[in-house]
Amino acid sequence: MAAKISTRAILSIGIAMALAPIAQAADWYEALSDIKASADFYLRYEGASQDNALSDANALTLRTFAGIESGEYNGFSFKVEMEDSRIVLGQGDYTVGPTGYNVGEYSVIADPETTELDQAYIQYRSDNIKIKAGRQVIALDTHRFIGSVAWRQDRQTFDGISVNYKVSDNINAFYAYVNQRNRIFAEAADFDSKDHFLNVSYSNNIGKLTAYAYLLEIDNDTDNALDTYGIRYAGSYSTDSAKWLYTAEVAKQSSENATNDFDANYLLLEAGAVVSGVTAKLGYEVLGSDNGNYGFATPLATLHKFNGWSDQFLGTPAQGLKDLSATISAKFAGGKWTAIYHQFDADEASLAIDDLGSEINLLYTTKVAERFNLGVKYANYSADDFSVDTDRVWVWVSTKF
């Protein structure tokens, strides 16, 4: 015998069905009403002087980020952020080659004037997974292979989809497919691409082991694959007297084009210690060469962070690069000081290219009134068989809301 449904039950079901869209709308309204606005201002002077025919460069630029980020609805949210970079007080005597700005007149300072969409993505998040679809910042590990290049006023972003999956408390996996690289030269050097980023890590109390594969290809109907596979271990260990730091990383790269195939290796070894608030490190990095015809490449890295701040090695020489460095940093006079020395050599020397010069880097950063970050930075590159003597200086102030 079929069960009878009472009029009251039918009425209750009908009311629930009628109210469901209203409840969902209320949830959406709550998520939208929880929108957070943010703003970031970064004013910087950069000066560059090179021992060549180019005039000294001077740039005073202001970068502004302005964005909104919604609350979550069933794990979904969105973020939209605009970016603007402007020359201030007419201090724009510098060259930005890819954009055609003052080509061949001044030393290069890679900060074009631009207003563009910096980020715009939809995100889904649950307990162990985060998915982003749209324009986004992707920065992996130390930025050595995939970075945001946030040092420049127009930072690097990517169009695509990324998935970050927390397998367990110790294991994390990241994958991204990128179909456009938004580089640091406004839209003048953006590329359609077919890139795959895969990064899997295991962490414990003394370090982090990471394996990665970065498979890069510009989507321009030519053969240009650049595939890099590597493994990295970095961590620290504390004793009564010091905190010991250590890093080891190796990678192998293959580069293919219509006429040639190249292979090159990568090596990084770092060791250091923190004693009484002073950090000292020694580093040895090798971007290898394929018989002097090709140098190991990291085109999507935050390159300014590595191999000297004067930016001599944004492209690795065909002879490769060995970088022996010493770093010391400490808190002093209300801020943090850092000094770095680099000695550069070719990995596979030729008759003309062997000693690639040396560089000194100095940095001081501090906070003022807890809201403003101040910094002064200097790079001095002494050339030998490669490039020319170069001095660069930066002074900046930034704040965010």
Tab-separated table of C-alpha atoms in Angstrom:
chain	number	residue	atom	x	y	z
A	1	MET	CA	0.000	0.000	0.000
A	2	ALA	CA	1.484	3.308	-1.041
A	3	ALA	CA	2.281	5.762	1.738
A	4	LYS	CA	0.162	8.868	1.796
A	5	ILE	CA	1.808	12.285	1.693
A	6	SER	CA	-0.028	14.834	3.767
A	7	THR	CA	-1.005	18.246	2.530
A	8	ARG	CA	1.278	19.754	5.157
A	9	ALA	CA	4.234	17.746	3.841
A	10	ILE	CA	3.535	18.788	0.276
A	11	LEU	CA	3.263	22.401	1.377
A	12	SER	CA	6.562	22.139	3.282
A	13	ILE	CA	8.359	20.685	0.257
A	14	GLY	CA	6.925	23.406	-1.967
A	15	ILE	CA	8.042	26.164	0.395
A	16	ALA	CA	11.533	24.668	0.641
A	17	MET	CA	11.838	24.489	-3.154
A	18	ALA	CA	10.618	28.052	-3.479
A	19	LEU	CA	13.045	29.342	-0.847
A	20	ALA	CA	16.106	27.427	-2.156
A	21	PRO	CA	16.957	29.940	-4.915
A	22	ILE	CA	16.497	32.763	-2.406
A	23	ALA	CA	18.852	31.031	0.048
A	24	GLN	CA	21.427	30.499	-2.728
A	25	ALA	CA	21.075	34.124	-3.761
A	26	ALA	CA	21.618	35.122	-0.152
A	27	ASP	CA	24.800	33.026	-0.049
A	28	TRP	CA	26.026	34.651	-3.267
A	29	TYR	CA	25.118	38.064	-1.878
A	30	GLU	CA	27.097	37.326	1.279
A	31	ALA	CA	30.109	36.210	-0.772
A	32	LEU	CA	29.940	39.327	-2.945
A	33	SER	CA	29.393	41.624	0.029
A	34	ASP	CA	32.568	40.173	1.543
A	35	ILE	CA	34.690	41.654	-1.254
A	36	LYS	CA	38.036	42.966	-0.067
A	37	ALA	CA	39.775	45.816	-1.855
A	38	SER	CA	43.555	46.233	-1.872
A	39	ALA	CA	46.089	48.718	-3.142
A	40	ASP	CA	49.877	48.607	-3.393
A	41	PHE	CA	52.155	51.553	-4.224
A	42	TYR	CA	55.831	51.209	-5.119
A	43	LEU	CA	57.917	54.291	-5.950
A	44	ARG	CA	61.463	53.599	-7.150
A	45	TYR	CA	64.466	55.429	-8.534
A	46	GLU	CA	66.898	53.402	-10.617
A	47	GLY	CA	70.116	54.669	-12.140
A	48	ALA	CA	72.424	52.786	-14.506
A	49	SER	CA	75.887	53.627	-15.817
A	50	GLN	CA	77.836	51.440	-18.245
A	51	ASP	CA	81.292	51.734	-19.743
A	52	ASN	CA	80.044	52.034	-23.317
A	53	ALA	CA	78.587	54.577	-25.736
A	54	LEU	CA	75.132	54.557	-24.146
A	55	SER	CA	74.116	57.520	-21.998
A	56	ASP	CA	73.568	56.957	-18.284
A	57	ALA	CA	69.991	55.983	-17.490
A	58	ASN	CA	67.713	57.466	-14.839
A	59	ALA	CA	64.199	56.284	-14.048
A	60	LEU	CA	61.747	57.398	-11.379
A	61	THR	CA	58.663	55.207	-11.683
A	62	LEU	CA	55.542	54.529	-9.642
A	63	ARG	CA	53.815	51.155	-9.792
A	64	THR	CA	50.263	50.825	-8.526
A	65	PHE	CA	48.298	47.649	-7.941
A	66	ALA	CA	44.551	47.970	-7.280
A	67	GLY	CA	42.390	44.905	-6.853
A	68	ILE	CA	39.315	43.269	-5.408
A	69	GLU	CA	38.882	39.747	-4.065
A	70	SER	CA	35.530	38.179	-3.260
A	71	GLY	CA	34.494	35.976	-0.370
A	72	GLU	CA	33.827	32.272	-0.991
A	73	TYR	CA	30.640	30.582	-2.107
A	74	ASN	CA	30.775	26.775	-2.017
A	75	GLY	CA	34.546	27.067	-2.313
A	76	PHE	CA	34.446	29.465	-5.283
A	77	SER	CA	35.835	32.987	-5.303
A	78	PHE	CA	37.397	35.443	-7.728
A	79	LYS	CA	40.109	38.077	-7.855
A	80	VAL	CA	40.659	40.979	-10.263
A	81	GLU	CA	43.721	43.228	-10.090
A	82	MET	CA	44.892	46.082	-12.298
A	83	GLU	CA	48.468	47.284	-12.647
A	84	ASP	CA	49.758	50.709	-13.654
A	85	SER	CA	53.348	51.936	-14.031
A	86	ARG	CA	54.140	55.606	-14.671
A	87	ILE	CA	57.218	57.786	-15.082
A	88	VAL	CA	57.251	60.401	-12.309
A	89	LEU	CA	58.482	64.021	-12.572
A	90	GLY	CA	59.704	63.449	-16.112
A	91	GLN	CA	62.554	61.159	-14.983
A	92	GLY	CA	62.368	58.798	-17.957
A	93	ASP	CA	65.832	58.877	-19.530
A	94	TYR	CA	66.241	55.144	-20.103
A	95	THR	CA	65.724	52.486	-22.767
A	96	VAL	CA	63.140	49.708	-22.952
A	97	GLY	CA	64.081	47.843	-26.128
A	98	PRO	CA	61.069	45.566	-26.733
A	99	THR	CA	58.614	48.469	-26.435
A	100	GLY	CA	60.643	50.745	-28.731
A	101	TYR	CA	61.207	53.331	-25.981
A	102	ASN	CA	64.441	55.357	-26.502
A	103	VAL	CA	66.093	52.463	-28.339
A	104	GLY	CA	69.881	52.777	-28.502
A	105	GLU	CA	70.066	55.977	-26.445
A	106	TYR	CA	70.424	54.977	-22.791
A	107	SER	CA	71.271	51.966	-20.677
A	108	VAL	CA	68.347	49.601	-20.254
A	109	ILE	CA	65.930	49.868	-17.328
A	110	ALA	CA	63.146	47.377	-17.999
A	111	ASP	CA	60.198	49.374	-16.615
A	112	PRO	CA	57.853	50.481	-19.415
A	113	GLU	CA	54.880	52.720	-18.828
A	114	THR	CA	51.772	50.550	-18.941
A	115	THR	CA	48.265	50.039	-17.652
A	116	GLU	CA	47.034	46.470	-17.904
A	117	LEU	CA	45.176	43.637	-16.271
A	118	ASP	CA	47.599	42.003	-13.854
A	119	GLN	CA	45.448	39.186	-12.457
A	120	ALA	CA	41.889	37.964	-13.119
A	121	TYR	CA	41.003	34.467	-12.048
A	122	ILE	CA	38.292	32.266	-10.599
A	123	GLN	CA	39.408	30.035	-7.741
A	124	TYR	CA	37.989	26.890	-6.218
A	125	ARG	CA	39.318	25.776	-2.831
A	126	SER	CA	38.560	22.861	-0.542
A	127	ASP	CA	40.461	21.236	2.325
A	128	ASN	CA	43.272	19.852	0.162
A	129	ILE	CA	42.947	21.351	-3.306
A	130	LYS	CA	43.122	24.812	-4.861
A	131	ILE	CA	42.344	25.447	-8.525
A	132	LYS	CA	42.805	28.751	-10.319
A	133	ALA	CA	41.638	29.507	-13.850
A	134	GLY	CA	42.589	32.742	-15.571
A	135	ARG	CA	45.449	35.254	-15.361
A	136	GLN	CA	47.542	34.618	-12.273
A	137	VAL	CA	50.930	34.884	-10.594
A	138	ILE	CA	52.855	31.597	-10.479
A	139	ALA	CA	56.071	31.455	-8.454
A	140	LEU	CA	57.653	28.093	-7.626
A	141	ASP	CA	60.382	27.371	-5.066
A	142	THR	CA	62.997	30.140	-5.214
A	143	HIS	CA	61.761	31.552	-8.585
A	144	ARG	CA	64.833	30.015	-10.267
A	145	PHE	CA	62.780	28.473	-13.053
A	146	ILE	CA	59.250	29.878	-12.691
A	147	GLY	CA	58.822	33.300	-11.085
A	148	SER	CA	56.803	36.497	-10.939
A	149	VAL	CA	59.710	38.900	-11.701
A	150	ALA	CA	58.093	41.162	-9.101
A	151	TRP	CA	61.289	43.208	-8.869
A	152	ARG	CA	60.339	44.919	-12.129
A	153	GLN	CA	57.458	47.374	-12.160
A	154	ASP	CA	55.449	45.284	-14.657
A	155	ARG	CA	55.623	41.812	-13.151
A	156	GLN	CA	55.245	38.523	-14.989
A	157	THR	CA	51.946	36.630	-14.911
A	158	PHE	CA	50.495	33.640	-16.744
A	159	ASP	CA	47.174	32.827	-18.418
A	160	GLY	CA	46.032	29.279	-17.800
A	161	ILE	CA	44.861	26.870	-15.135
A	162	SER	CA	46.765	25.729	-12.053
A	163	VAL	CA	46.057	23.003	-9.516
A	164	ASN	CA	47.674	22.814	-6.095
A	165	TYR	CA	46.932	19.522	-4.323
A	166	LYS	CA	47.933	18.776	-0.751
A	167	VAL	CA	48.360	15.015	-0.843
A	168	SER	CA	49.202	14.823	2.871
A	169	ASP	CA	50.775	16.939	5.599
A	170	ASN	CA	54.181	16.244	4.024
A	171	ILE	CA	53.486	15.923	0.293
A	172	ASN	CA	52.318	18.668	-2.053
A	173	ALA	CA	51.765	18.555	-5.825
A	174	PHE	CA	51.407	21.482	-8.224
A	175	TYR	CA	50.526	21.469	-11.921
A	176	ALA	CA	49.804	24.317	-14.325
A	177	TYR	CA	49.019	24.555	-18.010
A	178	VAL	CA	49.845	27.984	-19.439
A	179	ASN	CA	48.674	29.270	-22.814
A	180	GLN	CA	50.069	32.795	-22.536
A	181	ARG	CA	53.122	34.318	-20.859
A	182	ASN	CA	52.606	37.940	-19.875
A	183	ARG	CA	56.142	39.264	-19.681
A	184	ILE	CA	57.601	42.391	-18.083
A	185	PHE	CA	57.502	44.623	-21.187
A	186	ALA	CA	53.782	45.576	-21.149
A	187	GLU	CA	52.305	43.609	-24.070
A	188	ALA	CA	55.310	44.000	-26.373
A	189	ALA	CA	56.924	40.672	-25.441
A	190	ASP	CA	53.952	38.513	-24.439
A	191	PHE	CA	53.875	35.050	-25.987
A	192	ASP	CA	51.208	32.471	-26.703
A	193	SER	CA	52.495	29.228	-25.274
A	194	LYS	CA	51.852	25.568	-24.543
A	195	ASP	CA	53.676	25.261	-21.201
A	196	HIS	CA	53.399	22.599	-18.533
A	197	PHE	CA	54.704	23.186	-14.970
A	198	LEU	CA	54.882	20.195	-12.622
A	199	ASN	CA	56.327	20.482	-9.111
A	200	VAL	CA	56.024	17.821	-6.384
A	201	SER	CA	57.568	18.216	-2.911
A	202	TYR	CA	58.033	16.267	0.290
A	203	SER	CA	58.811	18.139	3.521
A	204	ASN	CA	59.990	17.082	6.977
A	205	ASN	CA	61.518	18.880	9.940
A	206	ILE	CA	64.985	19.175	8.398
A	207	GLY	CA	64.267	19.977	4.780
A	208	LYS	CA	62.230	19.871	1.621
A	209	LEU	CA	62.785	17.525	-1.314
A	210	THR	CA	61.357	18.752	-4.627
A	211	ALA	CA	61.141	17.132	-8.051
A	212	TYR	CA	60.056	19.190	-11.036
A	213	ALA	CA	59.460	19.160	-14.770
A	214	TYR	CA	59.024	22.387	-16.720
A	215	LEU	CA	58.090	21.767	-20.349
A	216	LEU	CA	58.068	25.055	-22.255
A	217	GLU	CA	57.005	25.810	-25.803
A	218	ILE	CA	56.115	29.071	-27.540
A	219	ASP	CA	53.012	28.552	-29.666
A	220	ASN	CA	54.247	29.996	-32.966
A	221	ASP	CA	54.220	26.957	-35.290
A	222	THR	CA	57.973	26.402	-34.975
A	223	ASP	CA	60.045	23.790	-33.155
A	224	ASN	CA	61.186	25.445	-29.914
A	225	ALA	CA	60.680	22.980	-27.047
A	226	LEU	CA	62.648	23.675	-23.852
A	227	ASP	CA	62.307	20.820	-21.336
A	228	THR	CA	63.886	20.890	-17.876
A	229	TYR	CA	63.802	18.074	-15.295
A	230	GLY	CA	65.349	18.485	-11.862
A	231	ILE	CA	65.490	17.631	-8.194
A	232	ARG	CA	66.236	19.915	-5.244
A	233	TYR	CA	66.821	19.461	-1.530
A	234	ALA	CA	66.976	22.446	0.835
A	235	GLY	CA	66.697	22.758	4.573
A	236	SER	CA	68.232	23.689	7.877
A	237	TYR	CA	69.336	22.066	11.105
A	238	SER	CA	69.701	23.805	14.457
A	239	THR	CA	72.284	23.121	17.165
A	240	ASP	CA	73.028	24.950	20.391
A	241	SER	CA	75.520	27.254	18.677
A	242	ALA	CA	74.107	27.797	15.179
A	243	LYS	CA	71.446	27.130	12.585
A	244	TRP	CA	72.999	25.308	9.624
A	245	LEU	CA	71.696	25.883	6.091
A	246	TYR	CA	72.120	23.603	3.086
A	247	THR	CA	70.872	23.249	-0.487
A	248	ALA	CA	71.689	20.880	-3.346
A	249	GLU	CA	70.013	20.911	-6.745
A	250	VAL	CA	70.621	19.276	-10.123
A	251	ALA	CA	68.706	19.568	-13.380
A	252	LYS	CA	68.974	18.513	-17.000
A	253	GLN	CA	67.699	20.515	-19.944
A	254	SER	CA	67.065	19.785	-23.601
A	255	SER	CA	66.441	22.502	-26.169
A	256	GLU	CA	65.059	21.732	-29.615
A	257	ASN	CA	64.578	23.913	-32.664
A	258	ALA	CA	64.291	23.429	-36.398
A	259	THR	CA	68.031	23.027	-36.958
A	260	ASN	CA	69.690	21.995	-33.663
A	261	ASP	CA	69.156	20.033	-30.479
A	262	PHE	CA	71.117	20.973	-27.345
A	263	ASP	CA	71.537	19.488	-23.876
A	264	ALA	CA	72.875	21.226	-20.769
A	265	ASN	CA	73.084	20.530	-17.042
A	266	TYR	CA	72.465	22.617	-13.943
A	267	LEU	CA	74.060	22.388	-10.496
A	268	LEU	CA	73.541	24.357	-7.292
A	269	LEU	CA	75.334	23.831	-3.982
A	270	GLU	CA	74.847	26.139	-1.005
A	271	ALA	CA	75.978	25.946	2.614
A	272	GLY	CA	75.675	28.457	5.390
A	273	ALA	CA	75.059	29.211	9.040
A	274	VAL	CA	73.158	31.659	11.222
A	275	VAL	CA	75.136	32.645	14.327
A	276	SER	CA	74.056	35.399	16.742
A	277	GLY	CA	71.740	36.874	14.112
A	278	VAL	CA	74.378	36.949	11.371
A	279	THR	CA	73.801	34.787	8.277
A	280	ALA	CA	76.758	33.711	6.143
A	281	LYS	CA	76.467	31.543	3.018
A	282	LEU	CA	78.663	30.166	0.250
A	283	GLY	CA	77.102	29.245	-3.070
A	284	TYR	CA	78.244	27.549	-6.250
A	285	GLU	CA	75.897	27.549	-9.238
A	286	VAL	CA	76.612	26.156	-12.691
A	287	LEU	CA	74.447	26.807	-15.719
A	288	GLY	CA	76.134	24.363	-18.040
A	289	SER	CA	77.067	24.572	-21.707
A	290	ASP	CA	76.712	22.178	-24.622
A	291	ASN	CA	80.235	22.315	-26.093
A	292	GLY	CA	80.240	26.098	-26.061
A	293	ASN	CA	77.212	26.290	-28.366
A	294	TYR	CA	74.371	26.639	-25.878
A	295	GLY	CA	73.937	27.802	-22.281
A	296	PHE	CA	71.384	26.401	-19.809
A	297	ALA	CA	68.353	28.722	-19.988
A	298	THR	CA	65.753	29.844	-17.422
A	299	PRO	CA	63.538	32.222	-19.451
A	300	LEU	CA	60.640	32.309	-16.945
A	301	ALA	CA	62.742	32.872	-13.824
A	302	THR	CA	62.905	35.979	-11.666
A	303	LEU	CA	66.340	36.470	-13.187
A	304	HIS	CA	67.301	39.611	-11.270
A	305	LYS	CA	67.433	37.530	-8.097
A	306	PHE	CA	70.290	35.378	-9.401
A	307	ASN	CA	73.839	35.879	-10.745
A	308	GLY	CA	74.212	39.489	-9.669
A	309	TRP	CA	71.816	42.419	-9.502
A	310	SER	CA	73.409	44.310	-12.399
A	311	ASP	CA	71.572	41.848	-14.699
A	312	GLN	CA	74.515	40.839	-16.856
A	313	PHE	CA	73.329	37.259	-17.253
A	314	LEU	CA	69.624	37.529	-18.065
A	315	GLY	CA	70.556	35.215	-20.926
A	316	THR	CA	73.159	32.541	-20.198
A	317	PRO	CA	76.229	32.826	-22.481
A	318	ALA	CA	76.734	29.960	-24.931
A	319	GLN	CA	79.847	29.067	-22.915
A	320	GLY	CA	77.683	28.551	-19.810
A	321	LEU	CA	78.147	30.221	-16.441
A	322	LYS	CA	79.824	29.330	-13.144
A	323	ASP	CA	78.883	31.602	-10.250
A	324	LEU	CA	80.837	31.322	-6.999
A	325	SER	CA	79.223	33.585	-4.395
A	326	ALA	CA	79.583	34.614	-0.765
A	327	THR	CA	76.739	36.275	1.155
A	328	ILE	CA	76.565	37.872	4.575
A	329	SER	CA	73.509	39.525	6.117
A	330	ALA	CA	72.483	40.840	9.532
A	331	LYS	CA	70.097	43.208	11.270
A	332	PHE	CA	71.716	46.536	12.078
A	333	ALA	CA	70.686	50.183	12.600
A	334	GLY	CA	66.990	49.367	12.566
A	335	GLY	CA	67.061	47.422	9.316
A	336	LYS	CA	68.648	44.515	7.462
A	337	TRP	CA	71.953	44.661	5.609
A	338	THR	CA	73.113	42.228	2.926
A	339	ALA	CA	76.400	42.041	1.048
A	340	ILE	CA	77.138	39.563	-1.767
A	341	TYR	CA	80.250	38.893	-3.819
A	342	HIS	CA	80.120	36.974	-7.134
A	343	GLN	CA	82.955	35.540	-9.193
A	344	PHE	CA	81.821	34.526	-12.693
A	345	ASP	CA	83.527	32.102	-15.071
A	346	ALA	CA	82.584	30.210	-18.214
A	347	ASP	CA	81.562	26.590	-17.870
A	348	GLU	CA	83.218	25.684	-21.175
A	349	ALA	CA	85.729	28.394	-21.996
A	350	SER	CA	86.623	29.514	-25.497
A	351	LEU	CA	89.674	31.437	-26.638
A	352	ALA	CA	87.751	34.692	-26.280
A	353	ILE	CA	85.456	33.919	-23.329
A	354	ASP	CA	86.728	32.530	-20.038
A	355	ASP	CA	86.685	35.014	-17.131
A	356	LEU	CA	83.182	36.510	-17.010
A	357	GLY	CA	83.960	39.146	-14.387
A	358	SER	CA	82.935	39.766	-10.793
A	359	GLU	CA	80.264	41.703	-8.953
A	360	ILE	CA	79.563	43.289	-5.573
A	361	ASN	CA	75.974	43.699	-4.354
A	362	LEU	CA	74.856	45.748	-1.330
A	363	LEU	CA	71.359	46.093	0.132
A	364	TYR	CA	69.724	47.857	3.079
A	365	THR	CA	66.004	47.607	3.896
A	366	THR	CA	63.946	48.913	6.804
A	367	LYS	CA	60.415	49.777	7.872
A	368	VAL	CA	59.113	53.223	8.838
A	369	ALA	CA	55.966	53.663	10.939
A	370	GLU	CA	55.161	49.985	10.316
A	371	ARG	CA	53.531	50.895	7.015
A	372	PHE	CA	56.341	51.965	4.718
A	373	ASN	CA	59.179	49.826	3.380
A	374	LEU	CA	62.362	51.677	2.458
A	375	GLY	CA	65.288	50.240	0.526
A	376	VAL	CA	68.658	51.170	-0.955
A	377	LYS	CA	70.478	48.787	-3.283
A	378	TYR	CA	73.734	48.900	-5.260
A	379	ALA	CA	75.409	46.673	-7.850
A	380	ASN	CA	78.925	47.026	-9.238
A	381	TYR	CA	79.978	44.673	-12.047
A	382	SER	CA	83.620	44.520	-13.126
A	383	ALA	CA	83.925	43.080	-16.631
A	384	ASP	CA	86.670	40.911	-18.074
A	385	ASP	CA	86.018	38.784	-21.191
A	386	PHE	CA	82.295	39.538	-21.156
A	387	SER	CA	80.089	42.685	-21.216
A	388	VAL	CA	81.256	46.046	-19.792
A	389	ASP	CA	81.771	47.613	-16.370
A	390	THR	CA	78.362	48.502	-14.922
A	391	ASP	CA	77.011	50.373	-11.900
A	392	ARG	CA	73.345	50.329	-10.866
A	393	VAL	CA	71.672	51.953	-7.872
A	394	TRP	CA	68.108	51.817	-6.555
A	395	VAL	CA	66.218	53.733	-3.872
A	396	TRP	CA	62.568	52.930	-3.134
A	397	VAL	CA	59.612	53.302	-0.822
A	398	SER	CA	56.481	51.165	-0.843
A	399	THR	CA	53.257	50.680	1.086
A	400	LYS	CA	50.076	48.662	0.775
A	401	PHE	CA	46.519	48.800	2.059
